Amino acid sequence: MKKEQKYFRGCLVGGAVGDALGWPVEFLKYQEIVKKYGSEGIKDLDLGNKKLAEITDDTQMTMFTAEGLLRAATSCSEKEEKKGEDKLPSVIFHAYQRWLVTQGYNTGILKELDGWLINVSKLHEQRAPGNTCLSALKSGKMGTIEQPINNSKGCGGVMRVAPVGLFCSRESAFQIGCESAAITHGHPSGYLSAGALAYLIACIIEGMEIEEAVTASLEELKKHNGHEECSSLLEKAIALSRDNTEPLTALSQLGEGWVGEETLAIAVYCSLKEKNDFKKALLISVNHDGDSDSTGAVTGNILGAYLGIDAIPAPWVQKVEFAELLIELADDLLTGYQDTEEWKSKYPGW
Ligand SMILES: [Mg+2]
């Protein structure tokens, strides 16, 4: 069992580090990355002129997923319900509406702009937010698996659901991961990739070895309608991690990571390929033609949960934006509801 601070922290801070590492090269082709950063590509956090390495929408939305889960914990504890998992998606939808407010749009469906994250002024910055997330949330409607809001399979779902795997049991992680993503992404590959990631992280937290956790997640994925595209690419990622294909060639066979199944497959490939070396895995995960911040973020989530925060290079933890906030969120996900005034003002229920 890995229900310990260091793995929870590793998952969230690892994701942020991957996001920050990939952000400067998100829109660059591999040849452009090499031209800018040298023959091995980007090898370190690029601070630019800033003191901290900026995170993007991937990490912002991951924080709001965590906040949704924690606010649900408050509501359920006060009402002495169980975890109230059937209500989790709508609480997470409200959390995403708060994120939308940080991006400058208020649909008016939130009664109050209360709680912790929305009042963190530094979160009110646009870092290339995904169009699908923005347009789905701006509609004010909550997408579900049964009533898809669109037919998008962008990676905006999978990139934000890691906290579900930390907070929910393995039995519910897949479903809640899917439903969290289906709020904005209606294509099966858009939400099943998220379910598979949440399940994978829940398995890792249960103490499984990474190969075993990936296999379990693939088996679970195959039980769901419309899994074929996602599961076949995941199988390809597993196979590539076991042969001698060069990482760059392997990644090109898995796509660019702009869509859910590709982001998941690339992150799983990198995590299996360099399962004991967080830094090496992250460098592979961002140095390619595609959506480097999202593939970096998800790889960081997986390996951070598997190896723990101590496996992340210390200078990266020190330099990544919001590390302290992410550590606090991770610790709150671990402890769960606390009957204190501080907790209730941070997470005032839905
Ligand atoms: Mg991003």
XYZ file of C-alpha atoms in Angstrom, residues 26-277:
252
model
C 4.349 22.420 -26.424
C 3.954 23.975 -29.839
C 7.415 23.101 -31.214
C 8.238 20.233 -33.545
C 11.123 17.996 -32.444
C 13.498 19.584 -34.947
C 12.632 23.017 -33.572
C 13.214 21.816 -29.991
C 16.665 20.516 -30.954
C 17.475 23.748 -32.746
C 16.556 25.762 -29.669
C 17.862 23.541 -26.851
C 20.650 21.435 -28.434
C 20.979 17.911 -29.777
C 19.397 16.204 -26.773
C 16.430 18.547 -26.743
C 15.164 20.282 -23.628
C 16.924 18.853 -20.566
C 15.880 21.125 -17.724
C 13.089 23.422 -16.609
C 13.226 26.574 -18.736
C 12.591 29.488 -16.411
C 12.842 32.143 -19.085
C 13.041 35.471 -17.288
C 10.978 34.220 -14.393
C 11.888 32.862 -10.993
C 9.591 29.873 -11.278
C 8.817 27.347 -14.004
C 5.241 28.026 -15.079
C 2.592 25.343 -15.025
C -0.333 25.417 -17.477
C -4.025 24.563 -17.722
C -3.206 20.860 -17.192
C -2.048 21.494 -13.633
C -4.613 24.218 -12.959
C -7.442 21.851 -13.857
C -5.835 18.994 -11.909
C -5.934 21.251 -8.842
C -9.634 21.940 -9.393
C -10.323 18.208 -9.799
C -8.690 17.702 -6.400
C -10.714 20.583 -4.979
C -13.951 19.040 -6.251
C -13.122 15.727 -4.564
C -12.259 17.477 -1.296
C -15.381 19.644 -1.289
C -17.450 16.502 -1.859
C -15.724 15.014 1.186
C -16.902 17.975 3.274
C -20.511 17.729 2.096
C -20.668 13.983 2.635
C -19.074 14.102 6.067
C -21.418 16.824 7.235
C -24.413 14.912 5.985
C -22.906 11.686 7.276
C -23.332 10.144 3.892
C -20.828 7.670 2.560
C -18.392 9.100 0.050
C -21.402 10.074 -2.066
C -19.608 8.952 -5.184
C -22.685 9.313 -7.339
C -22.546 13.046 -6.682
C -18.827 13.462 -7.327
C -19.118 14.373 -11.023
C -21.444 17.303 -10.339
C -19.177 18.587 -7.546
C -16.229 18.340 -9.933
C -18.277 20.151 -12.598
C -18.713 23.023 -10.147
C -14.992 22.994 -9.420
C -14.332 23.306 -13.181
C -16.767 26.205 -13.278
C -14.556 27.897 -10.669
C -11.538 27.209 -12.880
C -13.486 28.817 -15.740
C -13.912 31.929 -13.585
C -10.117 32.044 -13.141
C -9.908 32.093 -16.954
C -12.169 35.150 -17.116
C -15.612 33.594 -17.778
C -18.480 33.320 -15.335
C -21.546 31.423 -16.528
C -23.444 32.556 -13.440
C -24.321 29.036 -12.319
C -22.143 29.182 -9.205
C -24.017 30.581 -6.216
C -20.838 31.731 -4.499
C -17.239 32.118 -5.551
C -16.013 30.625 -2.305
C -13.326 28.250 -1.119
C -9.596 28.129 -1.475
C -8.415 27.925 -5.068
C -10.620 30.529 -6.711
C -9.200 33.066 -4.285
C -5.584 32.309 -5.185
C -4.887 35.305 -7.429
C -1.954 33.671 -9.199
C -4.268 30.981 -10.519
C -6.149 33.637 -12.496
C -3.829 33.371 -15.447
C -4.396 31.952 -18.884
C -1.841 29.356 -19.865
C -3.093 28.207 -23.249
C -6.347 26.717 -21.922
C -7.858 24.087 -24.228
C -10.698 25.248 -26.457
C -12.803 22.171 -25.797
C -12.683 22.648 -22.024
C -13.499 26.321 -22.375
C -16.399 25.927 -24.793
C -17.949 22.960 -22.966
C -17.819 24.718 -19.591
C -18.995 28.045 -21.022
C -22.157 26.311 -22.245
C -23.104 25.906 -18.575
C -24.114 22.311 -19.309
C -22.472 19.308 -17.744
C -21.520 16.600 -20.197
C -21.990 12.972 -19.146
C -21.220 9.598 -20.690
C -24.922 9.082 -21.413
C -25.430 12.621 -22.744
C -22.150 13.630 -24.400
C -21.578 17.354 -24.630
C -19.599 17.025 -27.878
C -17.588 14.433 -29.766
C -14.175 15.594 -28.607
C -11.391 13.211 -27.679
C -8.827 15.893 -26.904
C -6.483 15.183 -24.015
C -8.152 17.791 -21.767
C -9.881 15.008 -19.835
C -6.997 12.644 -19.142
C -4.563 15.454 -18.274
C -6.567 16.509 -15.179
C -7.883 13.363 -13.468
C -4.874 12.018 -11.555
C -6.337 13.137 -8.172
C -9.256 10.739 -8.763
C -6.808 7.837 -8.592
C -5.428 9.137 -5.297
C -8.781 9.838 -3.661
C -11.097 7.077 -4.899
C -10.849 3.358 -4.287
C -9.825 1.180 -7.203
C -13.428 0.001 -7.474
C -14.697 3.481 -8.317
C -11.638 5.226 -9.821
C -12.313 4.162 -13.416
C -15.918 5.339 -13.424
C -15.236 8.628 -11.630
C -12.242 9.293 -13.893
C -14.450 8.771 -16.958
C -17.255 10.931 -15.620
C -14.867 13.747 -14.678
C -13.544 13.830 -18.231
C -16.976 13.410 -19.866
C -17.967 16.753 -18.333
C -16.105 18.352 -21.249
C -15.126 15.502 -23.594
C -17.829 13.312 -25.104
C -15.892 10.876 -27.321
C -15.107 7.496 -25.672
C -11.357 7.934 -26.203
C -11.594 11.338 -24.492
C -13.096 9.927 -21.289
C -11.981 6.271 -21.271
C -8.344 7.397 -21.366
C -9.096 9.396 -18.213
C -10.784 6.422 -16.542
C -7.779 4.266 -17.384
C -5.353 6.812 -15.913
C -7.336 7.200 -12.677
C -7.519 3.405 -12.358
C -3.802 3.024 -13.078
C -2.926 5.496 -10.342
C -5.322 3.822 -7.892
C -3.580 0.483 -8.610
C -0.162 2.049 -8.020
C -1.378 3.499 -4.714
C -2.646 0.028 -3.784
C 0.973 -1.076 -4.080
C 1.101 -2.763 -7.477
C 4.271 -2.764 -9.529
C 3.932 -0.464 -12.500
C 3.717 -3.246 -15.124
C 1.026 -4.980 -13.102
C -0.901 -1.722 -12.668
C -0.774 -0.977 -16.417
C -2.016 -4.496 -17.230
C -4.848 -4.178 -14.692
C -5.842 -0.818 -16.132
C -5.860 -2.207 -19.686
C -8.084 -5.111 -18.569
C -10.495 -2.723 -16.893
C -10.522 -0.457 -19.964
C -11.534 -3.376 -22.189
C -14.746 -3.849 -20.210
C -16.101 -0.502 -21.436
C -17.956 0.336 -24.641
C -15.858 2.058 -27.270
C -12.518 1.023 -25.746
C -10.923 -0.365 -28.909
C -9.062 2.733 -30.094
C -7.706 3.459 -26.635
C -6.865 -0.122 -25.643
C -5.112 -0.989 -28.902
C -2.842 2.055 -28.586
C -2.130 1.203 -24.953
C -1.162 -2.331 -26.011
C 1.174 -0.837 -28.595
C 2.761 1.367 -25.917
C 3.365 -1.660 -23.684
C 4.902 -3.634 -26.563
C 7.159 -0.738 -27.596
C 8.401 -0.315 -24.023
C 9.628 -3.914 -24.113
C 11.531 -3.883 -27.417
C 14.563 -2.007 -28.617
C 12.829 0.736 -30.565
C 14.429 4.125 -29.933
C 12.185 6.304 -27.750
C 11.722 8.998 -30.389
C 10.667 6.403 -32.969
C 8.406 4.726 -30.419
C 6.681 7.998 -29.607
C 6.127 8.772 -33.282
C 4.287 5.443 -33.547
C 2.020 6.424 -30.659
C 1.001 9.811 -32.058
C 1.515 13.323 -30.753
C -0.588 13.338 -27.619
C -3.189 15.922 -28.640
C -5.930 13.341 -28.083
C -6.700 11.345 -24.964
C -5.625 7.881 -26.068
C -2.296 9.193 -27.403
C -1.487 11.162 -24.260
C -2.181 8.096 -22.129
C -0.205 5.770 -24.417
C 2.822 8.093 -24.550
C 2.796 8.574 -20.769
C 2.485 4.835 -20.130
C 5.279 4.124 -22.605
C 7.634 6.628 -20.921
C 6.715 5.384 -17.430
C 7.383 1.742 -18.332
C 10.527 2.514 -20.321
C 12.238 4.428 -17.508
C 10.276 3.231 -14.514
C 13.092 3.833 -12.028
C 14.319 7.153 -13.362
